[in-house]
Coordinates of C-alpha atoms in Angstrom, one line a residue:
Chain A
M168 CA 104.0 28.2 93.3
E169 CA 107.7 27.7 92.8
I170 CA 110.6 30.2 92.3
D171 CA 112.1 30.1 88.8
L172 CA 115.7 31.1 89.1
F173 CA 116.1 32.2 85.5
T174 CA 112.9 34.2 85.8
T175 CA 114.0 35.7 89.1
S176 CA 117.4 36.6 87.6
A177 CA 115.8 38.0 84.5
Q178 CA 113.4 40.1 86.7
I179 CA 116.3 41.4 88.6
V180 CA 118.0 42.4 85.4
N181 CA 114.7 43.8 84.1
F182 CA 114.3 45.9 87.3
L183 CA 117.8 47.3 87.1
V184 CA 117.3 48.1 83.5
L185 CA 114.1 49.8 84.3
V186 CA 115.8 51.8 87.1
L187 CA 118.4 53.0 84.6
L188 CA 115.8 53.8 81.9
L189 CA 113.6 55.8 84.3
K190 CA 116.6 57.5 85.7
R191 CA 117.4 58.7 82.2
F192 CA 113.9 59.3 80.9
L193 CA 111.9 60.4 84.0
Y194 CA 113.6 61.3 87.2
K195 CA 116.5 63.4 85.8
P196 CA 114.4 65.5 83.5
I197 CA 111.4 65.8 85.8
V198 CA 113.6 66.5 88.9
R199 CA 115.6 69.1 86.9
T200 CA 112.4 70.7 85.8
M201 CA 110.9 70.9 89.2
D202 CA 114.1 72.2 90.8
R203 CA 114.4 74.8 88.2
R204 CA 110.8 75.8 88.8
E205 CA 111.3 75.9 92.5
N206 CA 114.5 78.0 92.2
E207 CA 112.8 80.3 89.8
I208 CA 109.8 80.6 91.9
A209 CA 112.1 81.2 94.9
E210 CA 114.0 83.8 93.1
R211 CA 110.9 85.4 91.9
V212 CA 109.5 85.4 95.5
Y213 CA 112.9 86.8 96.7
E214 CA 112.8 89.5 94.0
A215 CA 109.2 90.2 94.9
R216 CA 110.2 90.6 98.5
I217 CA 113.0 92.8 97.5
R218 CA 110.6 94.9 95.4
E219 CA 108.1 95.0 98.2
K220 CA 110.7 96.2 100.5
K221 CA 111.9 98.8 98.0
A222 CA 108.3 99.7 97.3
K223 CA 107.6 100.0 101.1
R224 CA 110.7 102.1 101.5
E225 CA 109.8 104.4 98.6
A226 CA 106.2 104.6 100.0
R227 CA 107.6 105.6 103.4
I228 CA 109.9 108.2 101.7
S229 CA 107.0 109.4 99.7
R230 CA 104.8 109.5 102.7
E231 CA 107.4 111.5 104.7
K232 CA 107.9 113.9 101.8
R233 CA 104.1 114.3 101.5
Q234 CA 103.9 115.0 105.2
E235 CA 106.8 117.4 104.9
L236 CA 105.0 119.2 102.1
E237 CA 101.8 119.2 104.0
D238 CA 103.6 120.7 106.9
R239 CA 105.3 123.3 104.6
R240 CA 102.0 124.0 103.0
A241 CA 100.4 124.5 106.4
E242 CA 103.2 126.7 107.6
I243 CA 103.0 128.8 104.4
L244 CA 99.2 128.9 104.7
A245 CA 99.5 130.1 108.3
H246 CA 102.1 132.6 107.4
A247 CA 100.0 133.8 104.4
Q248 CA 97.0 134.0 106.7
D249 CA 98.9 136.0 109.3
E250 CA 100.2 138.3 106.5
A251 CA 96.7 138.7 105.0
E252 CA 95.3 139.3 108.5
A253 CA 98.0 142.0 109.1
W254 CA 97.4 143.5 105.6
K255 CA 93.7 143.5 106.3
R256 CA 94.1 145.3 109.6
E257 CA 96.5 147.8 108.0
A258 CA 94.1 148.2 105.1
M259 CA 91.2 148.7 107.4
R260 CA 93.1 151.2 109.4
Q261 CA 94.1 153.1 106.2
A262 CA 90.6 152.9 104.9
R263 CA 89.3 154.3 108.2
D264 CA 91.9 157.0 108.2
E265 CA 91.1 157.8 104.6
I266 CA 87.4 157.8 105.3
R267 CA 88.0 160.0 108.3
E268 CA 90.1 162.3 106.3
A269 CA 87.7 162.3 103.5
K270 CA 84.9 162.9 106.0
A271 CA 86.7 165.8 107.5
R272 CA 87.5 167.2 104.1
W273 CA 83.9 166.7 103.2
H274 CA 82.7 168.3 106.3
K275 CA 85.1 171.3 105.7
A276 CA 83.9 171.5 102.1
I277 CA 80.3 171.4 103.2
E278 CA 81.1 174.0 105.8
R279 CA 82.8 176.1 103.3
E280 CA 79.9 175.7 100.9
K281 CA 77.4 176.4 103.7
Q282 CA 79.4 179.5 104.8
S283 CA 79.7 180.6 101.2
F284 CA 76.0 179.9 100.6
F285 CA 74.9 181.8 103.8
K286 CA 77.4 184.6 103.0
D287 CA 75.9 184.9 99.5
L288 CA 72.4 184.5 100.9
R289 CA 73.0 187.2 103.5
R290 CA 74.4 189.5 100.9
R291 CA 71.5 188.9 98.5
M292 CA 68.9 189.0 101.3
G293 CA 70.5 192.3 102.5
E294 CA 70.5 193.7 99.0
E295 CA 66.9 192.5 98.5
V296 CA 65.7 193.7 102.0
C297 CA 67.3 197.1 101.2
R298 CA 65.8 197.3 97.8
V299 CA 62.3 196.3 99.1
S300 CA 62.7 198.6 102.1
R301 CA 63.8 201.3 100.0
Q302 CA 61.1 200.8 97.4
A303 CA 58.4 200.4 100.2
L304 CA 59.5 203.5 102.0
D305 CA 59.7 205.4 98.8
D306 CA 56.4 204.1 97.4
M307 CA 54.4 204.2 100.6
A308 CA 56.0 207.1 102.8
G309 CA 57.9 209.1 100.1
E310 CA 60.9 208.6 102.4
D311 CA 64.5 207.9 101.4
L312 CA 66.0 204.9 103.2
E313 CA 69.6 206.1 103.1
R314 CA 68.8 209.5 104.4
H315 CA 67.0 208.0 107.4
M316 CA 69.8 205.7 108.0
I317 CA 72.3 208.6 108.0
E318 CA 70.0 210.3 110.5
I319 CA 69.9 207.3 112.7
F320 CA 73.7 207.0 112.4
L321 CA 74.2 210.5 113.5
K322 CA 71.9 209.9 116.5
R323 CA 73.7 206.8 117.4
L324 CA 77.1 208.7 117.3
E325 CA 75.6 210.7 120.0
G326 CA 74.9 207.6 122.0
I327 CA 78.6 206.3 121.9
E328 CA 80.1 206.3 125.3
A329 CA 82.8 208.9 126.1
E330 CA 85.2 206.3 126.9
D331 CA 84.7 204.8 123.5
W332 CA 85.2 208.3 121.8
S333 CA 88.4 208.7 123.8
R334 CA 89.8 205.4 122.6
L335 CA 88.6 206.3 119.1
A336 CA 90.4 209.6 119.2
A337 CA 93.5 208.1 120.5
V338 CA 93.5 205.5 117.6
A339 CA 92.6 208.3 115.0
A340 CA 95.5 210.5 116.3
G341 CA 97.8 207.6 115.9
P342 CA 100.1 206.7 113.0
E343 CA 97.1 205.7 110.8
Q344 CA 96.0 209.3 111.0
G345 CA 92.2 209.5 110.5
V346 CA 88.8 208.0 110.6
A347 CA 87.1 206.1 107.8
V348 CA 83.4 206.3 107.3
L349 CA 82.2 203.4 105.1
T350 CA 78.8 203.3 103.5
A351 CA 77.1 200.7 101.4
F352 CA 75.8 203.5 99.2
P353 CA 77.2 206.7 97.9
I354 CA 76.4 209.8 99.9
D355 CA 76.2 213.3 98.7
E356 CA 78.4 216.2 99.8
G357 CA 76.0 217.7 102.3
V358 CA 75.5 214.4 104.2
S359 CA 79.2 213.7 104.2
S360 CA 80.0 217.2 105.5
R361 CA 77.4 216.8 108.3
I362 CA 78.9 213.5 109.3
K363 CA 82.4 214.9 109.1
T364 CA 81.5 217.8 111.2
V365 CA 79.9 215.6 113.9
V366 CA 82.7 213.1 114.0
E367 CA 85.5 215.7 114.0
A368 CA 83.7 217.6 116.7
K369 CA 83.3 214.6 118.9
L370 CA 86.9 213.5 118.4
K371 CA 88.4 216.9 119.0
R372 CA 86.3 217.3 122.2
H373 CA 87.5 213.9 123.5
A374 CA 91.0 214.6 122.4
D375 CA 91.1 217.8 124.4
A376 CA 89.7 216.0 127.4
R377 CA 92.6 213.7 127.3
A378 CA 95.0 216.6 127.0
E379 CA 96.3 215.1 123.7
P380 CA 95.8 218.0 121.2
V381 CA 95.5 217.1 117.5
R382 CA 98.1 218.8 115.6
D383 CA 96.7 218.8 112.1
G384 CA 93.2 217.9 112.8
I385 CA 91.6 214.5 112.3
R386 CA 91.1 213.5 108.8
V387 CA 87.7 211.9 108.0
R388 CA 87.4 210.1 104.8
F389 CA 84.4 208.4 103.1
E390 CA 84.4 205.1 101.3
V391 CA 81.7 203.1 99.7
S392 CA 81.8 199.4 100.5
P393 CA 79.1 197.2 99.0
D394 CA 79.9 194.4 101.5
L395 CA 78.3 196.5 104.3
I396 CA 74.8 195.8 102.8
C397 CA 72.7 198.8 103.6
G398 CA 74.6 200.1 106.5
I399 CA 77.2 202.7 107.7
E400 CA 80.4 202.0 109.6
L401 CA 82.9 204.2 111.4
R402 CA 86.4 202.7 111.4
A403 CA 89.7 203.8 113.0
G404 CA 92.6 201.4 113.1
G405 CA 91.2 198.3 114.7
W406 CA 88.3 200.1 116.2
R407 CA 84.8 200.4 114.6
A408 CA 81.3 201.4 115.1
A409 CA 78.8 200.0 112.7
W410 CA 75.1 200.3 111.9
S411 CA 73.7 198.0 109.4
I412 CA 71.2 195.3 108.9
Q413 CA 74.1 192.8 109.4
S414 CA 72.8 191.7 112.9
Y415 CA 69.3 191.1 111.4
L416 CA 70.6 189.1 108.6
E417 CA 72.8 187.0 110.9
A418 CA 69.7 186.3 113.1
M419 CA 67.7 185.4 110.0
E420 CA 70.7 183.2 108.8
E421 CA 70.8 181.5 112.0
R422 CA 67.1 180.6 111.9
L423 CA 67.5 179.4 108.3
A424 CA 70.5 177.2 109.2
W425 CA 68.4 175.6 112.0
S426 CA 65.5 175.2 109.6
F427 CA 67.9 173.4 107.1
A428 CA 69.2 171.3 109.9
G429 CA 65.6 170.3 110.7
S430 CA 65.2 171.8 114.1
S431 CA 64.6 175.2 115.7
P432 CA 67.1 177.3 117.6
E433 CA 65.0 176.9 120.7
Chain B
M1281 CA 93.8 27.3 86.4
E1282 CA 97.3 28.7 86.1
L1283 CA 98.4 30.3 89.3
S1284 CA 101.7 31.7 88.2
P1285 CA 102.5 33.3 84.8
D1286 CA 105.9 31.6 85.1
S1287 CA 104.3 28.4 83.9
T1288 CA 103.1 30.0 80.6
V1289 CA 106.4 29.5 78.5
F1290 CA 106.6 30.9 75.0
W1291 CA 110.1 30.0 74.1
S1292 CA 112.7 27.8 75.7
R1293 CA 116.3 26.8 75.0
G1294 CA 118.1 25.0 77.8
P1295 CA 117.8 27.0 81.1
V1296 CA 116.8 30.0 79.1
H1297 CA 113.2 30.4 78.6
L1298 CA 110.8 33.2 77.9
N1299 CA 107.6 33.0 80.0
L1300 CA 104.5 35.2 80.5
T1301 CA 106.1 36.9 83.5
I1302 CA 109.1 38.2 81.6
V1303 CA 107.0 39.2 78.6
T1304 CA 104.5 41.2 80.8
T1305 CA 107.4 42.6 82.7
W1306 CA 108.8 43.9 79.4
A1307 CA 105.5 45.2 78.4
V1308 CA 105.0 47.1 81.7
M1309 CA 108.5 48.4 81.4
A1310 CA 107.9 49.6 77.8
L1311 CA 104.7 51.2 78.9
I1312 CA 106.3 53.1 81.9
V1313 CA 109.2 54.3 79.8
F1314 CA 107.0 55.3 77.0
L1315 CA 104.8 57.3 79.3
A1316 CA 107.8 58.8 81.0
W1317 CA 109.2 59.8 77.7
L1318 CA 105.9 61.3 76.8
A1319 CA 105.7 63.2 80.0
T1320 CA 109.2 64.6 79.8
R1321 CA 109.3 65.1 76.0
G1322 CA 107.7 68.4 75.9
H1323 CA 107.7 69.2 79.6
R1324 CA 107.2 72.8 80.6
L1325 CA 108.5 74.9 83.3
Y1326 CA 105.1 76.6 83.9
P1327 CA 101.6 75.7 83.3
P1328 CA 99.7 74.6 81.2
F1329 CA 101.2 71.1 81.7
S1330 CA 100.3 68.0 79.8
R1331 CA 98.3 65.3 81.6
S1332 CA 101.3 62.9 81.7
Q1333 CA 103.6 65.6 82.9
S1334 CA 101.2 66.6 85.7
I1335 CA 100.6 62.9 86.7
F1336 CA 104.4 62.0 86.7
E1337 CA 105.2 65.3 88.5
A1338 CA 102.7 64.5 91.2
V1339 CA 103.9 61.0 91.6
V1340 CA 107.6 61.9 91.6
T1341 CA 106.8 64.7 94.1
V1342 CA 105.0 62.2 96.4
I1343 CA 107.9 59.8 96.3
R1344 CA 110.5 62.6 96.8
N1345 CA 108.7 63.8 99.8
H1346 CA 108.3 60.3 101.1
I1347 CA 112.1 59.7 100.7
R1348 CA 112.9 63.0 102.3
D1349 CA 110.7 62.1 105.3
M1350 CA 112.3 58.7 105.6
L1351 CA 115.9 59.1 104.5
G1352 CA 116.7 62.7 104.8
P1353 CA 117.6 65.4 102.2
D1354 CA 119.8 63.2 100.0
V1355 CA 116.8 62.4 97.8
P1356 CA 118.5 62.0 94.3
R1357 CA 120.5 59.1 95.7
Y1358 CA 117.4 56.9 96.5
L1359 CA 114.9 58.3 94.1
P1360 CA 115.6 56.0 91.2
F1361 CA 115.6 52.8 93.2
I1362 CA 112.6 53.4 95.4
G1363 CA 110.7 55.3 92.8
T1364 CA 111.2 52.5 90.2
L1365 CA 110.0 50.0 92.8
F1366 CA 106.8 51.9 93.4
L1367 CA 106.2 52.7 89.7
F1368 CA 106.8 49.2 88.6
I1369 CA 104.6 47.5 91.2
S1370 CA 102.0 50.1 90.8
F1371 CA 101.8 49.9 87.0
S1372 CA 102.0 46.0 87.2
N1373 CA 99.0 46.0 89.5
L1374 CA 97.1 48.8 87.8
L1375 CA 96.9 46.8 84.5
I1376 CA 94.9 44.1 86.0
I1377 CA 91.9 46.0 84.7
F1378 CA 92.6 44.4 81.3
P1379 CA 91.0 40.9 81.2
V1380 CA 93.8 39.0 79.7
Y1381 CA 96.5 40.7 81.7
H1382 CA 98.5 38.6 84.2
P1383 CA 100.5 40.9 86.5
P1384 CA 104.1 39.9 86.9
T1385 CA 103.9 40.6 90.5
S1386 CA 101.6 37.6 90.9
S1387 CA 104.8 35.5 90.2
L1388 CA 106.8 34.6 93.1
S1389 CA 109.9 34.9 91.0
T1390 CA 109.2 38.5 90.4
T1391 CA 108.4 39.4 94.0
V1392 CA 111.5 37.5 95.1
A1393 CA 113.6 39.3 92.5
L1394 CA 112.3 42.6 93.8
A1395 CA 112.9 41.6 97.5
L1396 CA 116.4 40.5 96.5
C1397 CA 117.0 43.8 95.0
V1398 CA 116.0 45.5 98.2
F1399 CA 118.1 42.8 100.2
F1400 CA 121.2 43.9 98.2
A1401 CA 120.3 47.6 98.1
V1402 CA 120.2 47.9 101.8
P1403 CA 123.9 47.0 102.5
I1404 CA 124.9 48.8 99.3
Y1405 CA 123.3 52.1 100.4
G1406 CA 124.4 51.4 104.0
I1407 CA 128.0 50.9 103.0
A1408 CA 127.8 53.9 100.7
N1409 CA 126.6 56.0 103.5
V1410 CA 128.6 54.9 106.6
G1411 CA 131.3 52.7 105.0
V1412 CA 131.8 48.9 105.5
K1413 CA 132.9 49.3 109.1
G1414 CA 130.1 51.5 110.0
Y1415 CA 127.7 49.2 108.2
L1416 CA 128.8 46.1 109.9
K1417 CA 129.0 47.8 113.2
H1418 CA 125.2 48.2 113.3
Y1419 CA 124.9 44.3 113.3
I1420 CA 126.5 44.2 116.7
E1421 CA 124.8 47.1 118.3
P1422 CA 123.8 47.4 121.0
S1423 CA 125.3 44.0 121.7
V1424 CA 127.2 41.3 119.8
I1425 CA 124.7 38.8 121.2
L1426 CA 122.1 40.3 118.8
L1427 CA 124.2 39.6 115.7
P1428 CA 122.3 36.3 114.8
L1429 CA 119.0 38.1 115.3
H1430 CA 120.1 41.0 113.0
V1431 CA 121.1 38.5 110.3
M1432 CA 118.0 36.5 110.7
G1433 CA 116.0 39.7 110.5
E1434 CA 117.6 40.7 107.3
A1435 CA 116.7 37.4 105.7
V1436 CA 113.2 37.2 107.1
R1437 CA 112.2 40.7 106.0
T1438 CA 113.4 40.0 102.6
L1439 CA 111.2 36.8 102.6
T1440 CA 108.3 38.7 103.9
L1441 CA 108.7 41.5 101.3
A1442 CA 108.5 38.9 98.6
V1443 CA 105.7 36.8 100.1
R1444 CA 103.5 39.8 101.1
L1445 CA 103.4 41.2 97.6
F1446 CA 103.1 37.8 96.0
G1447 CA 100.4 36.8 98.4
S1448 CA 98.4 39.9 97.9
M1449 CA 98.5 39.7 94.2
M1450 CA 98.0 35.9 94.0
S1451 CA 95.1 36.0 96.4
E1452 CA 93.4 38.8 94.4
I1453 CA 93.6 36.6 91.3
L1454 CA 92.5 33.5 93.2
I1455 CA 89.5 35.3 94.7
A1456 CA 88.6 36.9 91.4
G1457 CA 88.7 33.4 89.8
A1458 CA 86.7 31.8 92.4
L1459 CA 84.0 34.5 92.4
L1460 CA 83.9 34.4 88.7
A1461 CA 83.0 30.7 88.9
I1462 CA 80.4 31.3 91.6
L1463 CA 78.8 34.6 90.5
P1464 CA 79.8 35.7 87.0
F1465 CA 78.2 39.2 87.1
L1466 CA 78.9 42.3 89.1
L1467 CA 80.8 40.8 92.0
P1468 CA 84.0 40.2 90.0
V1469 CA 83.9 43.9 89.0
V1470 CA 83.7 44.9 92.6
M1471 CA 86.6 42.6 93.4
K1472 CA 88.6 44.0 90.6
A1473 CA 88.2 47.4 91.8
F1474 CA 89.1 46.2 95.3
G1475 CA 92.2 44.5 93.7
L1476 CA 93.2 47.8 92.1
L1477 CA 93.1 49.4 95.5
I1478 CA 95.1 46.5 97.1
G1479 CA 97.7 46.6 94.3
Q1480 CA 98.3 50.3 94.9
I1481 CA 98.6 49.8 98.6
Q1482 CA 101.0 47.0 98.1
A1483 CA 103.2 49.2 95.9
Y1484 CA 103.2 51.8 98.5
I1485 CA 103.9 49.3 101.2
F1486 CA 106.8 47.8 99.2
A1487 CA 108.4 51.1 98.5
M1488 CA 107.9 52.3 102.1
L1489 CA 109.3 49.2 103.6
A1490 CA 112.4 49.3 101.2
S1491 CA 113.0 52.8 102.3
I1492 CA 112.6 51.9 106.0
Y1493 CA 115.1 49.1 105.7
I1494 CA 117.6 51.4 103.8
A1495 CA 117.0 54.0 106.5
S1496 CA 117.8 51.6 109.3
A1497 CA 121.0 50.6 107.7
S1498 CA 121.9 54.3 107.2
S1499 CA 120.9 55.3 110.7
A1500 CA 124.5 55.0 111.8
R1501 CA 125.5 57.5 109.1
E1502 CA 123.3 60.1 110.6
H1503 CA 124.7 59.4 114.0
V1504 CA 128.3 59.9 112.6
I1505 CA 127.2 63.2 110.9
R1506 CA 125.6 64.5 114.0
E1507 CA 128.8 63.8 115.8
K1508 CA 130.9 65.6 113.2
R1509 CA 128.6 68.6 113.4
N1510 CA 129.6 68.8 117.0
G1511 CA 126.8 71.1 118.1
Q1512 CA 126.6 73.2 115.0
K1513 CA 123.2 74.4 114.2
P1514 CA 121.6 71.7 111.9
Q1515 CA 120.6 72.8 108.3
S1516 CA 117.2 72.4 107.1
S1517 CA 116.5 68.9 105.9
S1518 CA 113.8 70.1 103.4
G1519 CA 116.2 70.7 100.7
R1520 CA 113.9 73.5 99.5
P1521 CA 115.0 77.0 98.7
Q1522 CA 115.3 79.0 101.9
V1523 CA 113.5 82.1 100.6
Q1524 CA 113.0 83.7 104.0
E1525 CA 116.5 83.3 105.1
K1526 CA 117.9 84.5 101.8
G1527 CA 115.7 87.3 101.7
E1528 CA 116.5 88.4 105.2
Q1529 CA 120.3 88.0 104.6
D1530 CA 120.2 90.0 101.4
G1531 CA 117.6 92.5 102.6

C-alpha cells in the first residue's frame, strides 16, 4: 500500500487526457444537442403560446362577431315579426272590410233577387188569380170579372171624399191637363164612356165648388197597363186612386216571405 | 494476495513502468470514450434515442444539474472536470462485475492522482473566477489567524479524498477476498452487488466533494459579483430558456 510516483503522475496525465477526450467526444456534442433541443422546445412553446394567444384573440373576435350576428338576427327577426304582425292586422282588417262589403253586396243582391222574385211572383200570382177568378166566375156564375170590377170601381168613385175630389180636380186642371184611367185589361167604348162621364161629372162639380171653372173641360184618357194586374187606377199628376188585387197580393207576399224565413208574421 | 494493482508490472525500463493500474485505466478510458463516441455518433435531437444517447444524456443532465446547484449557472466551465471525475470513478468501480478486473481506483496512486487533480483544480478555478488576489484573500478570512488552518484544511481534504476512495475500493476487494475464502458461494455475489453500490456512491461523493471545494474557493467571486450588481435584480441561475418571460415580453 504505497504511492507509486510514476503511476500517480501517469494517472494525472491519463485523467487530463480523458477530460480532453470526453470534452471533445461527449460533453460538447451532447450539451450542444441538449441546448438545441431546449431552445427549440422553448421556441416551440413560445410559438405555441403566441398561436394560443392569437387563437384566443381570434376566438374572442369570432365570438363577438357571432354575438353581433345573433343580436342583428334577433333584431331583424323582431322587426320582421312586428312587420308581419302589422301586415297581419292590416290584412285581417282588409279581409274583414272585404267580407263586410261582400256580405253587404250579397245581402243587396239577395234582397234584389228577393224583390225581383216576389215582384215576379206577385205578377204571376196576380195574373193567375185573375185568370182563375175570371175562369171560375165565367164557368160557375157566367159573370165577367172585368165588368164587375168596373162596376165596383164606379161605386168606389162615389165613395171618394169630396176633399179628395177637389184636390184631384185641382191637379187635373193644372198644367198636366187631364186624368188618366189605367186598366190591366182593354175596355170597350161603352164602359169607357161611362167611366168618363162619371169622372168628368165629379171633377166638374168639385171644380165648380172651388170656384175654379174648367175652361176646356177635363180630358179623360184611357191606358192599358199590364203592371196593374187585374185592377183599375185613376191617376192625375202625382195623385191616384187604385182598385186592384195589389193589396191582397202584397199580404200574400208578406206571408210567403215569412214562410220562407221560417216564422210567421205573428 | 495482491492488494494494489500497482504491484503487477507488465513492462519496466528505469523509473518508467507499465503496471496493471495504468493498463486498466487505459482500458476504462478507451471504454468511456468509445461509449461516448457511440452515444454522440448518431445522436438525435428528438426521440427515438439510442440507448447510449439516453444513458449519457441522463448522466450529463444529472451532473449539469448538480454543478448548477453547487456552482451556479456557469456549467460549461466545470462540466468536463467534475463530469470526468464522476464518469471515470463510476466506470472504474462498475467494471468490478468482471472477475479478473482490478479497478484502478483500488490503487492509492490513482486516488492520490485524482485527489491531486482536485487539489490543483481548486486554486485554478478559484483564481480564474476571482483572480489571484481574491483567491488568496479567502485564506485570511475572516481573520489572518486562520491562515494555517486554511492551508492545513486544503492538504487534509486532499488526503481524505484520496484515502476515502482508496479505502472504500480496497475494503471492498479485501472483504470480497476474505468472504470468498470463508464462503465461496452466494455471499461473494451479494458483496459484489454491495460493492457496485458503494463504488457508485463513492464516485458521486468524490465528484460532489470536488465541486464543494471548488465552490468554496469561488465563493469570493459570487460575493464580488453581488457587489457589482449593486442591488440590481438577480438573473435566473437556472440557465434555462425563460419561456414565460419571453412570451410575456413579446406577447
